Amino acid sequence: MGMFGIGSPITTARADEPQGTGTGTAAHPSSPIPVQGPPLGQAVRTTLGETGLSVFPLIMGGGEFGWHVDPAASHAILDAYRERGGNAVHTSDSYSAGRSAHIIGQWMHARGIRDEIVVGVRVGSSPEHPGLGAVNLVRAVEGALTRLRTDRIDVLYLDATADSTTSLEDSLATAEWLVGAGKVRALGSFGHTAAQLVEARILSSAGYPRMTVLDVPYNVLHRQDFEGDRRLVAGAQGISFTPSQALEHGFLAGAVRSRSLVAQSVRGVQLASNMNRRGTRTLRALDKVGAELSIPTAAVAIAWLVAQRAVAAPIVNAFAVSHVEEIMQGIGARLSRAQLADIARAAA
């Protein structure tokens, strides 16, 4: 498996931007010839909308930390990510009953790198502090700060999926206090409808903090939740998009392709939903492009995702250092328009 070098600058390209071949000759927009991107490194950064934060165009998710990945292995994953230029992590107060955040906090403290890392935390679905009411929201943030060994959260994602009673205005009022107290730098959304995002922007005109980052599950197989009203609203408001489930619970990595393997996987239920003709077509299309670029299937899935104009930086979980090596190659790979279209067509 080839690895990219570290330390060279890169400008992340979108599908509709001219792409160089590395020889100074621009590739034809519809050319099927694979184009290899520059190396990864510390200069690889994208801006998260109005937050003022600059992040590597792939955010390391902590969904497996403390669950299927022990602390030592989690730290190795985070080290590998950082060595390749990564500077942003994401966790939730519901991940492993808070152990994920604790592991990330231990890692930042031991390395002395808190100021280098952009930390995103999703709150609202923890059994301990459920919902986005004032008391539970403050307690959830305080708990996350303690576990992370830090005094502030860079992006606080408000999870609306588990709270249908607290008004958006009440949640934003609490968030306003958290921002004013220096405990939160920017607000993100998870589970809010397009109408709620519009409402949030209207409320911001009254002085409430803006929701400037959006997390919606999104990948080549799962596009319906974002493409539509949410995409239109996010684009109009300049909201930065950091989608989760970038590999569709691991299916798009291509390691599990038979029902017997699905039955053995901890993600069996989620994987089973894609064990059909559409899923098979999609993996074949990813395999084909991977062979052309000499990169893993998972890297192609990531490359397709970051090529979408709306995407700032996907949130991707990893089980091992080898997985980090695979997915990070997706940032250094550029797909031609023909390749992007072939993958999307296979997944339709």
Short mmCIF file of C-alpha atoms in Angstrom, two decimals:
data_model
loop_
_atom_site.label_atom_id
_atom_site.label_comp_id
_atom_site.label_asym_id
_atom_site.label_seq_id
_atom_site.Cartn_x
_atom_site.Cartn_y
_atom_site.Cartn_z
CA MET A 1 0.00 0.00 0.00
CA GLY A 2 1.57 3.27 -1.06
CA MET A 3 1.91 6.11 1.41
CA PHE A 4 1.98 9.82 0.69
CA GLY A 5 4.78 12.03 1.92
CA ILE A 6 4.40 14.54 4.74
CA GLY A 7 5.02 18.25 4.80
CA SER A 8 4.17 19.45 1.30
CA PRO A 9 1.42 22.02 0.75
CA ILE A 10 -1.77 21.06 -1.01
CA THR A 11 -4.86 22.86 -2.22
CA THR A 12 -7.90 20.65 -2.02
CA ALA A 13 -9.68 20.54 -5.38
CA ARG A 14 -13.36 20.07 -6.08
CA ALA A 15 -14.87 18.13 -8.93
CA ASP A 16 -15.50 21.23 -11.01
CA GLU A 17 -12.00 22.69 -10.65
CA PRO A 18 -9.16 22.10 -13.14
CA GLN A 19 -6.89 19.31 -11.97
CA GLY A 20 -3.22 19.05 -12.83
CA THR A 21 -1.54 15.80 -13.74
CA GLY A 22 1.65 16.63 -11.86
CA THR A 23 3.49 17.40 -15.10
CA GLY A 24 2.11 20.89 -15.59
CA THR A 25 -0.47 19.76 -18.17
CA ALA A 26 -4.11 20.14 -17.20
CA ALA A 27 -6.30 17.07 -17.57
CA HIS A 28 -9.38 17.26 -19.76
CA PRO A 29 -12.46 17.74 -17.49
CA SER A 30 -13.99 14.44 -18.63
CA SER A 31 -10.74 12.52 -18.82
CA PRO A 32 -10.88 9.03 -17.28
CA ILE A 33 -7.14 9.21 -16.58
CA PRO A 34 -6.64 9.12 -12.79
CA VAL A 35 -4.95 12.14 -11.30
CA GLN A 36 -2.74 11.72 -8.25
CA GLY A 37 -2.86 14.61 -5.80
CA PRO A 38 0.10 16.18 -3.97
CA PRO A 39 1.40 14.71 -0.69
CA LEU A 40 -0.34 15.19 2.64
CA GLY A 41 1.07 17.47 5.29
CA GLN A 42 0.63 20.21 7.85
CA ALA A 43 -0.29 22.78 5.18
CA VAL A 44 -3.43 20.89 4.16
CA ARG A 45 -6.24 22.96 5.64
CA THR A 46 -9.80 23.98 4.86
CA THR A 47 -11.84 26.66 6.60
CA LEU A 48 -14.94 25.73 8.58
CA GLY A 49 -17.24 28.43 7.28
CA GLU A 50 -17.70 31.36 9.65
CA THR A 51 -16.07 29.65 12.63
CA GLY A 52 -12.61 31.01 11.88
CA LEU A 53 -11.23 27.50 12.39
CA SER A 54 -8.93 25.79 9.89
CA VAL A 55 -8.94 22.01 9.81
CA PHE A 56 -7.45 19.13 7.88
CA PRO A 57 -10.07 18.08 5.27
CA LEU A 58 -10.74 14.85 7.17
CA ILE A 59 -11.84 14.87 10.81
CA MET A 60 -10.89 11.86 12.92
CA GLY A 61 -14.02 10.49 14.58
CA GLY A 62 -13.88 8.91 18.02
CA GLY A 63 -16.90 6.66 17.62
CA GLU A 64 -14.86 3.47 18.12
CA PHE A 65 -12.62 4.72 20.93
CA GLY A 66 -13.39 2.98 24.21
CA TRP A 67 -15.83 0.65 22.47
CA HIS A 68 -14.06 -1.60 19.96
CA VAL A 69 -10.70 0.17 20.27
CA ASP A 70 -8.83 0.32 23.60
CA PRO A 71 -7.01 3.46 24.81
CA ALA A 72 -3.54 2.42 23.59
CA ALA A 73 -4.79 1.57 20.10
CA SER A 74 -6.89 4.76 20.05
CA HIS A 75 -3.82 6.85 20.84
CA ALA A 76 -1.88 5.09 18.07
CA ILE A 77 -4.68 5.92 15.63
CA LEU A 78 -4.68 9.56 16.70
CA ASP A 79 -0.88 9.73 16.44
CA ALA A 80 -0.97 8.30 12.92
CA TYR A 81 -3.64 10.82 11.94
CA ARG A 82 -1.66 13.75 13.36
CA GLU A 83 1.60 12.59 11.75
CA ARG A 84 -0.10 12.85 8.36
CA GLY A 85 -1.26 16.40 8.97
CA GLY A 86 -4.55 15.84 10.82
CA ASN A 87 -5.61 18.42 13.40
CA ALA A 88 -9.33 17.86 14.09
CA VAL A 89 -11.16 15.28 16.20
CA HIS A 90 -14.84 14.61 16.86
CA THR A 91 -16.58 12.79 19.68
CA SER A 92 -19.96 12.62 21.40
CA ASP A 93 -21.07 12.39 25.00
CA SER A 94 -22.95 9.24 23.96
CA TYR A 95 -19.87 7.43 22.60
CA SER A 96 -18.89 4.63 24.99
CA ALA A 97 -20.53 6.45 27.91
CA GLY A 98 -17.98 9.25 27.60
CA ARG A 99 -14.91 7.03 27.36
CA SER A 100 -14.23 8.26 23.83
CA ALA A 101 -13.84 11.85 25.02
CA HIS A 102 -11.74 10.69 27.98
CA ILE A 103 -9.34 8.85 25.64
CA ILE A 104 -9.03 11.88 23.36
CA GLY A 105 -8.42 14.10 26.40
CA GLN A 106 -5.69 11.78 27.66
CA TRP A 107 -4.03 11.85 24.25
CA MET A 108 -4.03 15.64 23.93
CA HIS A 109 -2.79 16.06 27.51
CA ALA A 110 0.01 13.50 27.17
CA ARG A 111 1.23 15.05 23.90
CA GLY A 112 0.75 18.64 25.08
CA ILE A 113 -1.10 19.51 21.87
CA ARG A 114 -4.49 20.85 22.93
CA ASP A 115 -3.93 24.18 21.17
CA GLU A 116 -3.08 22.37 17.93
CA ILE A 117 -6.28 20.32 17.80
CA VAL A 118 -9.76 21.45 16.78
CA VAL A 119 -12.19 19.55 19.01
CA GLY A 120 -15.79 18.90 18.00
CA VAL A 121 -18.28 17.42 20.48
CA ARG A 122 -21.86 16.32 19.86
CA VAL A 123 -24.22 16.55 22.84
CA GLY A 124 -27.89 15.77 23.38
CA SER A 125 -28.21 12.00 23.12
CA SER A 126 -26.40 10.83 26.25
CA PRO A 127 -28.61 8.81 28.63
CA GLU A 128 -26.96 10.67 31.50
CA HIS A 129 -27.81 14.16 30.22
CA PRO A 130 -30.41 13.71 27.46
CA GLY A 131 -31.83 16.47 25.34
CA LEU A 132 -30.95 20.11 24.81
CA GLY A 133 -32.70 21.67 27.79
CA ALA A 134 -30.70 24.26 29.73
CA VAL A 135 -29.68 22.10 32.69
CA ASN A 136 -28.73 18.99 30.73
CA LEU A 137 -27.00 20.97 27.99
CA VAL A 138 -24.76 22.76 30.48
CA ARG A 139 -24.06 19.53 32.36
CA ALA A 140 -23.22 17.72 29.12
CA VAL A 141 -20.75 20.42 28.13
CA GLU A 142 -19.16 20.52 31.59
CA GLY A 143 -18.82 16.74 31.55
CA ALA A 144 -17.20 16.81 28.11
CA LEU A 145 -14.76 19.51 29.19
CA THR A 146 -13.73 17.44 32.19
CA ARG A 147 -13.21 14.27 30.17
CA LEU A 148 -11.33 16.13 27.44
CA ARG A 149 -9.12 17.94 29.99
CA THR A 150 -9.76 21.26 28.32
CA ASP A 151 -11.44 24.57 29.04
CA ARG A 152 -13.31 24.93 25.74
CA ILE A 153 -14.98 23.00 22.94
CA ASP A 154 -14.18 24.36 19.50
CA VAL A 155 -17.37 23.15 17.78
CA LEU A 156 -20.38 22.09 19.86
CA TYR A 157 -22.83 20.06 17.76
CA LEU A 158 -26.36 20.22 19.16
CA ASP A 159 -28.05 16.84 18.59
CA ALA A 160 -31.75 17.45 17.98
CA THR A 161 -32.62 13.82 17.23
CA ALA A 162 -33.38 12.89 20.84
CA ASP A 163 -35.23 16.03 21.95
CA SER A 164 -38.57 17.02 20.47
CA THR A 165 -39.69 19.19 23.40
CA THR A 166 -37.02 21.86 23.96
CA SER A 167 -37.52 24.83 21.68
CA LEU A 168 -34.68 25.85 19.41
CA GLU A 169 -34.68 29.30 20.97
CA ASP A 170 -34.21 27.84 24.46
CA SER A 171 -31.30 25.70 23.26
CA LEU A 172 -29.66 28.67 21.56
CA ALA A 173 -30.15 30.80 24.67
CA THR A 174 -28.20 28.24 26.68
CA ALA A 175 -25.60 28.02 23.92
CA GLU A 176 -25.28 31.81 24.05
CA TRP A 177 -24.29 31.57 27.71
CA LEU A 178 -21.80 28.79 26.95
CA VAL A 179 -20.20 30.85 24.18
CA GLY A 180 -20.11 33.95 26.36
CA ALA A 181 -18.45 31.97 29.15
CA GLY A 182 -15.72 30.84 26.76
CA LYS A 183 -16.67 27.18 27.05
CA VAL A 184 -17.73 26.92 23.38
CA ARG A 185 -16.27 28.65 20.33
CA ALA A 186 -18.75 27.72 17.58
CA LEU A 187 -22.07 25.91 17.19
CA GLY A 188 -22.86 22.98 14.96
CA SER A 189 -26.09 21.23 14.07
CA PHE A 190 -26.98 17.55 14.02
CA GLY A 191 -30.51 16.34 13.30
CA HIS A 192 -32.10 19.73 12.69
CA THR A 193 -34.43 20.07 9.72
CA ALA A 194 -33.94 22.64 6.99
CA ALA A 195 -36.78 24.66 8.51
CA GLN A 196 -35.04 24.64 11.89
CA LEU A 197 -31.81 25.82 10.30
CA VAL A 198 -33.72 28.73 8.80
CA GLU A 199 -35.30 29.43 12.20
CA ALA A 200 -31.87 29.35 13.82
CA ARG A 201 -30.56 31.94 11.37
CA ILE A 202 -33.57 34.18 12.07
CA LEU A 203 -32.92 33.85 15.81
CA SER A 204 -29.28 34.78 15.27
CA SER A 205 -30.47 38.18 14.05
CA ALA A 206 -31.80 38.69 17.59
CA GLY A 207 -28.37 38.05 19.03
CA TYR A 208 -28.28 34.31 19.51
CA PRO A 209 -25.14 32.50 18.27
CA ARG A 210 -25.23 31.17 14.73
CA MET A 211 -25.10 27.53 13.79
CA THR A 212 -22.13 27.59 11.45
CA VAL A 213 -21.35 23.87 11.01
CA LEU A 214 -23.65 21.03 9.93
CA ASP A 215 -23.31 17.28 10.41
CA VAL A 216 -25.64 15.06 8.40
CA PRO A 217 -24.86 11.39 7.58
CA TYR A 218 -23.68 11.50 3.97
CA ASN A 219 -21.78 9.29 1.52
CA VAL A 220 -22.18 8.03 -2.03
CA LEU A 221 -24.81 5.49 -0.88
CA HIS A 222 -26.56 7.77 1.60
CA ARG A 223 -27.28 11.14 0.02
CA GLN A 224 -30.97 11.73 0.55
CA ASP A 225 -30.78 13.27 4.04
CA PHE A 226 -28.60 16.13 2.83
CA GLU A 227 -29.23 16.62 -0.87
CA GLY A 228 -32.38 18.70 -0.99
CA ASP A 229 -33.59 21.39 1.39
CA ARG A 230 -30.73 21.00 3.88
CA ARG A 231 -28.17 21.47 1.13
CA LEU A 232 -29.93 24.56 -0.20
CA VAL A 233 -30.19 26.13 3.24
CA ALA A 234 -26.61 25.28 4.18
CA GLY A 235 -25.33 26.75 0.93
CA ALA A 236 -27.38 29.92 1.25
CA GLN A 237 -26.27 30.48 4.84
CA GLY A 238 -22.62 29.61 4.31
CA ILE A 239 -22.84 26.72 6.78
CA SER A 240 -19.83 24.41 6.69
CA PHE A 241 -20.67 20.74 6.08
CA THR A 242 -18.82 18.03 8.05
CA PRO A 243 -20.71 14.82 7.23
CA SER A 244 -20.55 11.72 9.40
CA GLN A 245 -20.86 8.06 8.31
CA ALA A 246 -18.49 8.78 5.43
CA LEU A 247 -17.93 5.05 4.84
CA GLU A 248 -21.53 3.95 5.51
CA HIS A 249 -20.69 2.07 8.72
CA GLY A 250 -17.63 0.57 7.04
CA PHE A 251 -19.42 -0.91 4.02
CA LEU A 252 -17.66 1.40 1.56
CA ALA A 253 -14.27 0.19 2.81
CA GLY A 254 -15.05 -3.00 0.90
CA ALA A 255 -13.78 -5.44 3.53
CA VAL A 256 -17.18 -7.07 4.12
CA ARG A 257 -18.81 -8.37 0.94
CA SER A 258 -20.58 -11.59 1.97
CA ARG A 259 -23.48 -12.24 4.29
CA SER A 260 -21.35 -14.65 6.31
CA LEU A 261 -18.91 -11.83 7.09
CA VAL A 262 -21.79 -9.47 7.81
CA ALA A 263 -23.05 -11.88 10.46
CA GLN A 264 -19.65 -11.76 12.17
CA SER A 265 -19.37 -7.97 12.15
CA VAL A 266 -20.29 -5.67 15.05
CA ARG A 267 -21.91 -3.50 12.36
CA GLY A 268 -23.93 -6.40 10.99
CA VAL A 269 -27.33 -4.70 11.02
CA GLN A 270 -26.08 -1.58 9.22
CA LEU A 271 -23.96 -3.54 6.76
CA ALA A 272 -26.80 -5.91 5.88
CA SER A 273 -28.91 -3.05 4.51
CA ASN A 274 -26.36 -2.54 1.72
CA MET A 275 -25.89 -6.20 0.79
CA ASN A 276 -27.81 -5.84 -2.45
CA ARG A 277 -27.23 -5.14 -6.14
CA ARG A 278 -26.84 -1.42 -5.57
CA GLY A 279 -24.21 -1.96 -2.90
CA THR A 280 -22.35 -4.46 -5.08
CA ARG A 281 -22.39 -2.07 -8.08
CA THR A 282 -21.03 0.72 -5.92
CA LEU A 283 -18.17 -1.35 -4.54
CA ARG A 284 -17.24 -2.48 -8.04
CA ALA A 285 -17.12 1.12 -9.22
CA LEU A 286 -14.96 2.08 -6.24
CA ASP A 287 -12.71 -0.93 -6.87
CA LYS A 288 -12.24 0.09 -10.51
CA VAL A 289 -11.17 3.61 -9.64
CA GLY A 290 -8.99 2.29 -6.83
CA ALA A 291 -7.17 0.06 -9.30
CA GLU A 292 -6.63 3.02 -11.64
CA LEU A 293 -5.23 5.16 -8.82
CA SER A 294 -3.50 2.34 -6.92
CA ILE A 295 -5.29 3.26 -3.69
CA PRO A 296 -7.67 1.28 -1.44
CA THR A 297 -11.42 1.19 -1.95
CA ALA A 298 -11.98 3.16 1.26
CA ALA A 299 -9.71 5.93 -0.02
CA VAL A 300 -11.75 6.20 -3.22
CA ALA A 301 -14.96 6.57 -1.19
CA ILE A 302 -13.33 9.38 0.79
CA ALA A 303 -11.97 11.00 -2.38
CA TRP A 304 -15.48 10.99 -3.90
CA LEU A 305 -16.83 12.64 -0.77
CA VAL A 306 -14.28 15.43 -0.46
CA ALA A 307 -14.71 16.18 -4.17
CA GLN A 308 -18.29 17.29 -3.50
CA ARG A 309 -18.39 21.08 -3.40
CA ALA A 310 -20.59 21.20 -0.28
CA VAL A 311 -18.26 19.07 1.84
CA ALA A 312 -15.67 20.81 4.02
CA ALA A 313 -14.33 17.81 5.95
CA PRO A 314 -15.96 14.42 6.53
CA ILE A 315 -15.91 12.80 9.97
CA VAL A 316 -14.39 9.32 9.67
CA ASN A 317 -13.93 6.68 12.38
CA ALA A 318 -10.96 4.29 12.30
CA PHE A 319 -10.41 0.90 13.93
CA ALA A 320 -6.63 0.67 13.47
CA VAL A 321 -3.57 2.53 12.24
CA SER A 322 -3.85 0.65 8.94
CA HIS A 323 -7.32 2.15 8.48
CA VAL A 324 -5.87 5.63 8.99
CA GLU A 325 -3.32 4.91 6.27
CA GLU A 326 -6.12 3.88 3.90
CA ILE A 327 -8.58 6.70 4.46
CA MET A 328 -5.95 9.45 4.48
CA GLN A 329 -4.97 8.46 0.95
CA GLY A 330 -8.41 9.65 -0.10
CA ILE A 331 -7.40 13.23 0.68
CA GLY A 332 -4.37 13.06 -1.60
CA ALA A 333 -6.26 11.51 -4.51
CA ARG A 334 -8.18 13.49 -7.11
CA LEU A 335 -10.82 11.85 -9.22
CA SER A 336 -11.67 12.88 -12.76
CA ARG A 337 -15.19 13.97 -13.59
CA ALA A 338 -15.74 10.69 -15.40
CA GLN A 339 -14.70 8.70 -12.34
CA LEU A 340 -16.92 10.76 -10.03
CA ALA A 341 -19.86 10.29 -12.39
CA ASP A 342 -19.27 6.54 -12.73
CA ILE A 343 -19.29 6.10 -8.94
CA ALA A 344 -22.42 8.20 -8.47
CA ARG A 345 -24.19 6.36 -11.30
CA ALA A 346 -23.36 2.97 -9.78
CA ALA A 347 -24.79 4.10 -6.44
CA ALA A 348 -27.98 5.53 -7.92
#
